[in-house]
Amino acid sequence: MYDPKAEYKWNDYWREHGMFAFNRDDEAKPLFVIDPPPPFTTGDLHMGQAYWVIYIDSIARYKRMKGFNVLYPVGWDTQGYPIEVMVEKKYGKGLPRADFYKRCTEMAEANISSMKAQMLMFGASFDPSLEYITMSEQYRRKVQLSMLEMYEKGFVYRAEHPVEWCPYCVSSISREEAEDKEEQTQLNYVNFALKDSGETIEIATTRPELLHACVAVAVNPSDDRYKALIGKKVEVPIYGREVKIIGDESVEKDFGTGAEMVCTFGDKQDILLYYKHKLQLINSLTEDGRLRNAGKYDGLTIKEAKKTVTERLKEMGVLKKQESLVHTIKVHDRCGTRSEFISAMQWFIKTKEHSERIKEQARQVSWIPEHAAQKLYDWSNFIEWDWNISRNRVFGTPIPFWYCEDCGAIIAPERSALPVDPALAKAPADKCPKCGSAKLKGETDTLDCWVDSSITPMVVAGWPDDMELYKRAYPTSMRIQGTDIIRTWAFYTIFRTWALTGNKPFETMLTHGMILDPVGKEMHKSWGNGISPNELAEKYSIDSVRLWTALSGGPGKDKPFSFEEIEHAKSFIVKLYNSALFVKNAMGDVKVPAEEPHTHFNIFDLWVLNRLNSVAGEATKAYDRLDLYGAMTAVTNFYWHEFCDHYIEAVKHRIYAEGNDGSKKAALFTLMHVLSSSLRMLAPVIPHAAEEINSMFSQESVFLEPFPAYAEKPNPADYIINGLVFKSSVVEMDYEDAGAIANDIVDDVRKAKASRKIALNKPITLININVPDAYYNTVLSAAKDIKEICKAGDVKIERSKDYSVSIQV
RNA sequence: GGGCCCGUAGUCGAGUGGUAAGACGUCCGCUUCACACGCGGGAGACCUGGAGUUCAAUUCUCCACGGGCCCACCA
């Protein structure tokens, strides 16, 4: 019985023998460079990550067997909010900055070590010397250098701009970090008094707490109710300020009263109107989400203010009614807090003006599946403003610049000074080069994590320290990543590498879908429907999980996990092992010829050898287009249902025969050849099982043997089979078809036995075979074997118009 | 409101301009000396619906319905 525990030892064996090392100086072999995702270091590798770890590892192993010099690194995305939260949970809030930072580092290191152990258990064959960690000094230097270069090229600027802001995290966030959430709220109808007349205008708002920042009332200019009022002034209740009524087509006549107040800033619409109509700016909120510029209400939280202000409006008699309303708001994806817009000084990278170029670069990449690129094009088409890269966090790469507090000029560091933390280090100049001011301030904000991870293809290729390698290794060969981060990781990588190198980051982009739970729902920690890859490995074996991954359908689509399917994967491995055991026992002490024993093959030998050739062709082509599903269906179906179910059964009578003649040797050669070739085709996906089984026959690793070659055309050689010269000189038929006929006859005899409820191994006296002329010689050459396989006393073959098989007991 | 993907037997899932792999499940038979995590056999799909292109469509085009994802809007 196959022992899955045997799988674990091979992980150590391969490492000890340095079999995954990238050979930087080997320029003879073609390079294959992989840009795998650096997982965020949560501490636990989940099913979706196990999926791509296995997928990319299988590709890497295949490429090595095909003679490539494979550069397969491993990376870790360590910095950012989730780690900070984990540290806060463990040590509480309020640690001094330096201590807090140190704890984050330790937490990330611990998490890396547990996740790496998981990756290694699944057989991930990365080269450990090619590891990068985003929080390391070396990696930071590269990130900061990339920022410096982008600054020199004019991509980086600092400006006051309304940004999406998380009051809980006290940091700006970017558009893709904001998620939609449905919320039940009140729509408040409030009367504003028109200046110099007794009239009022009724507006509808969900955000009365921002009344103090109201800078205009907007109506649709085609709205007959209000168009005469455009340009007139109204008074803001409570605060008494005067604001103008403006007209804008974006105002929906049918929503609320058709009139809305514009605050700085209640939502994105307000920002657009603010710019378009050049309105006044009233900063309405502090960075931690409290009212400011609201007179006596200053310091109230948003929630408190909503209640207080609403009550005040009620007292004043201007709150006409309240309606409940379900609407969608933006929340910060990492903490769930409603985001606000706050105007603040921030760092930006210019992306908006480059959207066409980004799409152009994306078109240079070959996308699998092709339509995945559409998500990137769609996202590029909707860039509204530049990429805000400032994050008010501790655990992140420092923004490597200083600025002049008087004129706002940016002061960049010397290259040799990187990595640098401007919050601690002195500026490289005493005075502002622009205005001469001595008030130079180091930036304390850190970079958005996507800034860190959007240069991975360059880093893995050797930039900026090994430019000799970089010249050969960039663009990288391929990236694999989930469809869920196309608009972030893929988008920013394609953009940044273009900005820095003018080139595309990778030749091929393989995007994969999500692994869902067995009923097709996303796995969520909070839903408790997660499936742990480690538990699966424990229960079914490592390679069962790997084989399931490959057999779970083409990438690019979401896939529900299935316990039934992983059972099947496990069964295949057991079958593989048992069949190998059969071959091992069959060989006994007989020395199997290394070369083809040309003269003693029968139809079944030639059939299975030629089928093997075709399958090797299918598998190679599938692997080459990174299609593990295609490769594994071809090989596993062939192995199980053709080799095991048919060939091994057809060969047993020769194996069990006394003596050691040519026919037996030919059979043993064929068994061994098909087994060994199949193992090598399976090895990239089920490396442990393949290695374990291979070790029954060989001292050498299966990965040191070449991937099976194949011929595009059917075997044209002639063979003498049972005294008949077969093939082109006798019949116009290739060996696959000839074998299929012989197999059909055996199947039909089995069926005849089954229908008469005769045990399959029970002897019969006679098989009558009627065959059309064209098949006569083929059947004749197979007759002797058919007789033995079916345990028949005799076989009679007759030429006939129609094919038929009958038996006599 | 916009975009993209998908709709194949009870389930999962390939695939092709000439009526469709494989797996699970199910039914029948078999402890055949590698394997009952097995072997042999059977049933089960008018490839969501409609229109069009074609000698021919599950495969191409359009529309509809259903499912999923993403984006925008939501005062």
Coordinates of C-alpha atoms in Angstrom, one line a residue, chain A residues 31-36 71 73 365 455-462 470 472-479 493 503-509:
Chain A
L31 CA 16.2 31.1 -19.1
F32 CA 12.8 30.8 -17.6
V33 CA 12.1 33.5 -15.2
I34 CA 9.1 33.4 -12.9
D35 CA 7.5 36.3 -11.0
P36 CA 5.4 34.6 -8.4
L71 CA 14.8 31.4 -12.0
P73 CA 12.3 33.2 -6.5
V365 CA 1.7 40.8 -22.6
I455 CA 8.6 46.3 -9.1
T456 CA 8.9 42.5 -8.4
P457 CA 9.6 41.5 -12.0
M458 CA 12.5 43.9 -12.1
V459 CA 13.8 42.8 -8.7
V460 CA 13.7 39.1 -9.5
A461 CA 15.5 39.7 -12.7
G462 CA 18.4 41.3 -10.9
Y470 CA 18.9 41.7 -15.7
R472 CA 19.1 38.5 -19.9
A473 CA 16.2 37.9 -17.4
Y474 CA 14.0 40.9 -18.1
P475 CA 11.2 40.9 -19.2
T476 CA 10.5 37.9 -17.1
S477 CA 8.9 34.8 -18.6
M478 CA 5.7 34.7 -16.7
R479 CA 3.7 35.9 -13.8
T493 CA 3.4 46.6 -12.2
N503 CA 9.5 47.6 -21.3
K504 CA 6.8 45.1 -20.3
P505 CA 7.4 43.2 -17.1
F506 CA 6.6 39.7 -18.3
E507 CA 5.9 37.8 -21.5
T508 CA 2.9 35.8 -20.2
M509 CA 0.4 36.6 -17.5

